[in-house]
PDB file of N, CA and C in Angstrom:
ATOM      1  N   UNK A   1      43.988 389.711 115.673  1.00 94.00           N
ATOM      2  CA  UNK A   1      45.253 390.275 115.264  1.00 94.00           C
ATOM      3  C   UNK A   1      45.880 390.991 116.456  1.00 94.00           C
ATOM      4  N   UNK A   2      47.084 390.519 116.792  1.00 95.00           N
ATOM      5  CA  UNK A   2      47.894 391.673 117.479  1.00 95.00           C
ATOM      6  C   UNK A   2      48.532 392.754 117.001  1.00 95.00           C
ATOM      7  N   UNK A   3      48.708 393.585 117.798  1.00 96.00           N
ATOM      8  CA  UNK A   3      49.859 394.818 117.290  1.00 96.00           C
ATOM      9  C   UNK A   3      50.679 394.666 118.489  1.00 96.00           C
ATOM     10  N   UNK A   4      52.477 395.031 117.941  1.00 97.00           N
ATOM     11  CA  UNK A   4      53.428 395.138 118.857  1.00 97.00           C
ATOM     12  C   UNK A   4      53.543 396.561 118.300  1.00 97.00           C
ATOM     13  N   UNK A   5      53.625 397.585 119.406  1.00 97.00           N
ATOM     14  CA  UNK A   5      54.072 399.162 119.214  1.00 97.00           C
ATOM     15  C   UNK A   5      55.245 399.518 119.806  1.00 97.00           C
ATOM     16  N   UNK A   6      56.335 400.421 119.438  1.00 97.00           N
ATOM     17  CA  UNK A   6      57.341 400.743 120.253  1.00 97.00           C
ATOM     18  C   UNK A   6      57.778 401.770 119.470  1.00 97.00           C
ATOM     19  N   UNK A   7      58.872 402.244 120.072  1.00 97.00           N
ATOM     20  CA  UNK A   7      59.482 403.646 119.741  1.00 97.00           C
ATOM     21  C   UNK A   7      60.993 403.015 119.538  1.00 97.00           C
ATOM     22  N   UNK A   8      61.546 403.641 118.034  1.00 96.00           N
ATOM     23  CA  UNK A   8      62.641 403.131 117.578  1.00 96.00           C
ATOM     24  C   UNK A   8      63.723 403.729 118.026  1.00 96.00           C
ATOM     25  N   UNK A   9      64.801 403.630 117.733  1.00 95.00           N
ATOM     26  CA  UNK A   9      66.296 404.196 118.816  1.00 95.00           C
ATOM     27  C   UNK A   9      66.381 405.584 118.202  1.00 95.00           C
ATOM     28  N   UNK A  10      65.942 406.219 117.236  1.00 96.00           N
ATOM     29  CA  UNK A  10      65.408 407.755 116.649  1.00 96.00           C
ATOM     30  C   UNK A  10      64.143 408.770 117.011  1.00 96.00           C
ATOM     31  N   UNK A  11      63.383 407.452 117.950  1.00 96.00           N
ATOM     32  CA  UNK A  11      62.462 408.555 118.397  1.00 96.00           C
ATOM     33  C   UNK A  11      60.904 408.270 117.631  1.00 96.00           C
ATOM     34  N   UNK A  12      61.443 407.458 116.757  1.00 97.00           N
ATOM     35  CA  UNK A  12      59.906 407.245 115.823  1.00 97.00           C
ATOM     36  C   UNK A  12      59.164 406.331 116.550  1.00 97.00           C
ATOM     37  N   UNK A  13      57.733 406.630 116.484  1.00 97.00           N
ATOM     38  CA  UNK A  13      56.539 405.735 116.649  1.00 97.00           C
ATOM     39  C   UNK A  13      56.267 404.710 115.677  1.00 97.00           C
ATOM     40  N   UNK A  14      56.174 403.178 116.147  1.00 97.00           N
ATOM     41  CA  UNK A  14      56.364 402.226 115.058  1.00 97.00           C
ATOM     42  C   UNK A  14      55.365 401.600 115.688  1.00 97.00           C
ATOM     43  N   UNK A  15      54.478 400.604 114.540  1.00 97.00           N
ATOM     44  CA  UNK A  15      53.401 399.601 115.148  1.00 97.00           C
ATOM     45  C   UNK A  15      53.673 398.221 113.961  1.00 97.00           C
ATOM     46  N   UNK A  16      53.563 397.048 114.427  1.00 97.00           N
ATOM     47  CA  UNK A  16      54.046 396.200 113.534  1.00 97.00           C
ATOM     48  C   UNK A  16      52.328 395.020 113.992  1.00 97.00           C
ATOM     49  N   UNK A  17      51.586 394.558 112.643  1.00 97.00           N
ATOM     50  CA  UNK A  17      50.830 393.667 113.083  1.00 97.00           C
ATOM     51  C   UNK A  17      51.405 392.634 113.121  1.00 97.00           C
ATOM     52  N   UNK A  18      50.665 391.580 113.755  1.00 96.00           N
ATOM     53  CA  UNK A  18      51.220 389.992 114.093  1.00 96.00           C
ATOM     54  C   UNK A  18      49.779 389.297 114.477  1.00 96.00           C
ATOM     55  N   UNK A  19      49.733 388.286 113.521  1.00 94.00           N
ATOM     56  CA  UNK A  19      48.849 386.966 113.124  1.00 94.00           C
ATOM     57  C   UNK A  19      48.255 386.251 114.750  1.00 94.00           C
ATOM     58  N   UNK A  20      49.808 385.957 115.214  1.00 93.00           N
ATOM     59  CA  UNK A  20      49.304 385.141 116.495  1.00 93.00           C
ATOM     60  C   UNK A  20      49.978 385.707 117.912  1.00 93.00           C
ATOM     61  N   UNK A  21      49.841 385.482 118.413  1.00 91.00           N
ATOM     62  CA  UNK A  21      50.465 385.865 120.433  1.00 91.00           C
ATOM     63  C   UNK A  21      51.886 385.704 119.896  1.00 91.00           C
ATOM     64  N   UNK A  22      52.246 384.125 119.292  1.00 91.00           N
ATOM     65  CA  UNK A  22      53.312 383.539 119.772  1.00 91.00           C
ATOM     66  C   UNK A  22      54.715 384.680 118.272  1.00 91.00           C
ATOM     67  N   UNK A  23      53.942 385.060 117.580  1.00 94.00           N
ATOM     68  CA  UNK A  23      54.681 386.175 116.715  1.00 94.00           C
ATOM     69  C   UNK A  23      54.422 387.708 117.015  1.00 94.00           C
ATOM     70  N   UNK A  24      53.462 387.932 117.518  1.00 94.00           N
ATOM     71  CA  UNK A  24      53.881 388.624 118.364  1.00 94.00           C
ATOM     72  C   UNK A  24      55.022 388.670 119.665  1.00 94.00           C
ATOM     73  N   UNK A  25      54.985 387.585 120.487  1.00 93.00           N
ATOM     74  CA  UNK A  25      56.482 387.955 121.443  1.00 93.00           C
ATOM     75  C   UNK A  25      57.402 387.867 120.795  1.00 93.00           C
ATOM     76  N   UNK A  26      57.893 386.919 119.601  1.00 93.00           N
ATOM     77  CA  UNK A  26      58.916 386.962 118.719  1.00 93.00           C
ATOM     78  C   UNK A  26      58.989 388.575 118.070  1.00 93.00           C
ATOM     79  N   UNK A  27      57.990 389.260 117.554  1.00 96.00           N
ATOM     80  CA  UNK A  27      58.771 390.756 117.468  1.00 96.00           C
ATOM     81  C   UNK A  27      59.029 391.138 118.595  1.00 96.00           C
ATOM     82  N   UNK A  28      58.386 391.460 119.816  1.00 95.00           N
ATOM     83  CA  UNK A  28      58.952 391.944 121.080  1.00 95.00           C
ATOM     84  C   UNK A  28      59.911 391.486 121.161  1.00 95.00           C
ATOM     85  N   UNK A  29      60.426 390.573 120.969  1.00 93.00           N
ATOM     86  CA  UNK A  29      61.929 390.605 121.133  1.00 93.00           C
ATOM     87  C   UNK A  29      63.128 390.821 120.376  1.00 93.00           C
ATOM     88  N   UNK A  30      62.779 390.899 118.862  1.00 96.00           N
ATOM     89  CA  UNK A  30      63.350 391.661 117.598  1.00 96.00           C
ATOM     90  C   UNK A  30      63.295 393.143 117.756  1.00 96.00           C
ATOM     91  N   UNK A  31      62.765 393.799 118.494  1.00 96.00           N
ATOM     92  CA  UNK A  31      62.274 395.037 118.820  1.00 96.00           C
ATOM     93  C   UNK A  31      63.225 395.732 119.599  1.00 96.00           C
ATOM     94  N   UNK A  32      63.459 394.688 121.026  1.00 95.00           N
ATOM     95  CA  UNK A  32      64.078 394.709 122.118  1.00 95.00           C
ATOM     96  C   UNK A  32      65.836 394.916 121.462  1.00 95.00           C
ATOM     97  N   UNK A  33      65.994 393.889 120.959  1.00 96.00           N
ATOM     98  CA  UNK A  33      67.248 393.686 120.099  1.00 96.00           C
ATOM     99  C   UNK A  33      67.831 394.754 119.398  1.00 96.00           C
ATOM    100  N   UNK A  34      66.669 395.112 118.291  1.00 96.00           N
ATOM    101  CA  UNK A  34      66.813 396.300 117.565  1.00 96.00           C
ATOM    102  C   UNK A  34      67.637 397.792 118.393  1.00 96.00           C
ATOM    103  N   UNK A  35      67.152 397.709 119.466  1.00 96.00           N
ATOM    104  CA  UNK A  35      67.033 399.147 120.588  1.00 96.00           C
ATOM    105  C   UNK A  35      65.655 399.517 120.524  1.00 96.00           C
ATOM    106  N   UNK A  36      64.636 398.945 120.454  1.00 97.00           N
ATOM    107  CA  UNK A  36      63.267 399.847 120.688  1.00 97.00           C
ATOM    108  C   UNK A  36      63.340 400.082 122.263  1.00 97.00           C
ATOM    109  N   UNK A  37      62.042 401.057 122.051  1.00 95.00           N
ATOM    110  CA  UNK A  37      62.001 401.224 124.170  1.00 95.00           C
ATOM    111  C   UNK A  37      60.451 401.569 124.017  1.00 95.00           C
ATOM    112  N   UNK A  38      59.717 401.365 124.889  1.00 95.00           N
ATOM    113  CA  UNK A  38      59.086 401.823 125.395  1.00 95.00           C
ATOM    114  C   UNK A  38      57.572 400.545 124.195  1.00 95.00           C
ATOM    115  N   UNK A  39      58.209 399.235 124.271  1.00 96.00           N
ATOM    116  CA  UNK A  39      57.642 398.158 123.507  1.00 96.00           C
ATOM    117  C   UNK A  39      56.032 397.987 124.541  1.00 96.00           C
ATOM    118  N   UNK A  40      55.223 397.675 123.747  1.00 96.00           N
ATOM    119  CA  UNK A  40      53.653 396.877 124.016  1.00 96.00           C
ATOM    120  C   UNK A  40      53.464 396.361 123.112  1.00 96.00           C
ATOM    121  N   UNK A  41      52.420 395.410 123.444  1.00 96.00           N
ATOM    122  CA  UNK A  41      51.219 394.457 122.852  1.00 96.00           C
ATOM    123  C   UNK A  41      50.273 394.679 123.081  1.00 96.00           C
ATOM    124  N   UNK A  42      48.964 395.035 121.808  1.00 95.00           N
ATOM    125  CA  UNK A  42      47.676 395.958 121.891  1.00 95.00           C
ATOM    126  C   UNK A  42      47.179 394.000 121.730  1.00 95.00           C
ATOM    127  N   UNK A  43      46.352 393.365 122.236  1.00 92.00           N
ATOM    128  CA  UNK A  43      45.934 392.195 121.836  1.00 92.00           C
ATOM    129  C   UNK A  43      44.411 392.623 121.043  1.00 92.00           C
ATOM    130  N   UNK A  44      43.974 391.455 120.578  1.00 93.00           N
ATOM    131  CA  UNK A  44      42.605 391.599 119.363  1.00 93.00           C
ATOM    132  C   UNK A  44      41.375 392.204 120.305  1.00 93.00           C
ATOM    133  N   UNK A  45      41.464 392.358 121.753  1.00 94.00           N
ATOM    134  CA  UNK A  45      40.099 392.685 122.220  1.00 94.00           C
ATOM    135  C   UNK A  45      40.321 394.246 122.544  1.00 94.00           C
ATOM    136  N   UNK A  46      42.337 394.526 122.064  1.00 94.00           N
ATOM    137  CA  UNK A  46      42.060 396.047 122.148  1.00 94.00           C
ATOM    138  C   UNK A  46      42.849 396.365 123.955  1.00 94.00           C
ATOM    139  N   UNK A  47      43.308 395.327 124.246  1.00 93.00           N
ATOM    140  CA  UNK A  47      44.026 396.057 124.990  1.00 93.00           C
ATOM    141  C   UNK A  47      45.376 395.881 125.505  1.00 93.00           C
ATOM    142  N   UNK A  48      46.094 396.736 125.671  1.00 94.00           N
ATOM    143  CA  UNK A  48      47.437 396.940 125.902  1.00 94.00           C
ATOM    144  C   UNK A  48      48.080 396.654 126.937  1.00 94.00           C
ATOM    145  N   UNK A  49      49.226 395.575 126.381  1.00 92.00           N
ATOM    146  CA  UNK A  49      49.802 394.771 127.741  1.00 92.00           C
ATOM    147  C   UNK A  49      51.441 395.523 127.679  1.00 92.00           C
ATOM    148  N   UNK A  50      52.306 395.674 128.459  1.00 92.00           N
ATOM    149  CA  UNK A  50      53.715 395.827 128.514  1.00 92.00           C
ATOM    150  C   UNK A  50      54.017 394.367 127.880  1.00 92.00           C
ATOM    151  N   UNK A  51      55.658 394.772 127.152  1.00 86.00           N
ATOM    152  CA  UNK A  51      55.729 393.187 126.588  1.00 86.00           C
ATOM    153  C   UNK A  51      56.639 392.433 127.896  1.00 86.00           C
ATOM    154  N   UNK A  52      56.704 392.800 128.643  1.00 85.00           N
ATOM    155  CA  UNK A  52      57.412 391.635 129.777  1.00 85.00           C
ATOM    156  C   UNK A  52      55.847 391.335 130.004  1.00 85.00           C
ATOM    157  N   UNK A  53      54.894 391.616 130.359  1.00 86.00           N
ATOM    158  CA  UNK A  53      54.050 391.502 131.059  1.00 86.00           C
ATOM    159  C   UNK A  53      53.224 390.529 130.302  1.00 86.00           C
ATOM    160  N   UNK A  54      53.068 390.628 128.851  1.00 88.00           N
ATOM    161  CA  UNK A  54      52.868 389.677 127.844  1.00 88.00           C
ATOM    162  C   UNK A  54      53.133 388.305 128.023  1.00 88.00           C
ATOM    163  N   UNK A  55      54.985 388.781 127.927  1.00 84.00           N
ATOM    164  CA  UNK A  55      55.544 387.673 128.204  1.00 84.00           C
ATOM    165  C   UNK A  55      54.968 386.653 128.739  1.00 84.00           C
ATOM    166  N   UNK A  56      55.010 386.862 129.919  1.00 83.00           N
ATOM    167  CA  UNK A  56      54.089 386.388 131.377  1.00 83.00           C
ATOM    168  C   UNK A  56      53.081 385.648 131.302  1.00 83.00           C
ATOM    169  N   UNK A  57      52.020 386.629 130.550  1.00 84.00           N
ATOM    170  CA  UNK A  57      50.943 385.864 130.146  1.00 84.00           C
ATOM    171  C   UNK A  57      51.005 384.543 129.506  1.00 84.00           C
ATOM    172  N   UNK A  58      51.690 384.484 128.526  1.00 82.00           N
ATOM    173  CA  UNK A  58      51.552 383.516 127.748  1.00 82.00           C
ATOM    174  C   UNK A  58      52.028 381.694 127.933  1.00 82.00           C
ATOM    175  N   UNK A  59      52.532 382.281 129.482  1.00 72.00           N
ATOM    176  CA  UNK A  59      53.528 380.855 130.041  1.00 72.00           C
ATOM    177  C   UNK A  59      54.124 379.980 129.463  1.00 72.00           C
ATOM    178  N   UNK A  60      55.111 380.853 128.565  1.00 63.00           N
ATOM    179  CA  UNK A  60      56.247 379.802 127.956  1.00 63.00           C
ATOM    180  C   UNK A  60      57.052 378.876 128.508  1.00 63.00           C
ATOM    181  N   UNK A  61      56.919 377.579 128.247  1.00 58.00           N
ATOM    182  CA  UNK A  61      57.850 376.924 128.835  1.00 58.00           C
ATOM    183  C   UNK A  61      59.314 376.629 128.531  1.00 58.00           C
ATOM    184  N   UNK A  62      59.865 376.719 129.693  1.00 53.00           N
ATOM    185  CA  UNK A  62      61.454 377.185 128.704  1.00 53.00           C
ATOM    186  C   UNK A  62      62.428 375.811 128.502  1.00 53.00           C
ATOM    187  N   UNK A  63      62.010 375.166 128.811  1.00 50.00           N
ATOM    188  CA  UNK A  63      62.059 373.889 129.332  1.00 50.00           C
ATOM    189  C   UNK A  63      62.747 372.736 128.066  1.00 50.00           C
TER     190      UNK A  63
END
């Protein structure tokens, strides 16, 4: 299981789970949209990526 965490445009601490990687970057970017700031991805072994950095990882092809 992932978690995407971020802080909402009020200041609140929010954590949202997600099934797979690839719904996870899809909230990171509903997040982004929203106005969150200060967005991560905790992945299932527990550790915490920045979501550009996520991004990255996952080598989407844009193609």
């Amino acid at each position: 299981m992932f978690t995407v965490k971020g802080t909402d445009p009020s200041g609140r601490a929010m954590a949202f789970a997600c099934g797979t990687d690839e719904q996870a970057m899809e909230k990171t970017w509903e997040l982004r949209r929203r106005g969150f700031r200060d967005v991560v991805v905790v992945d299932p072994k527990g550790k915490e990526h920045g979501d550009a950095a996520f991004e990255r990882s996952l080598e989407i092809d844009w193609d």
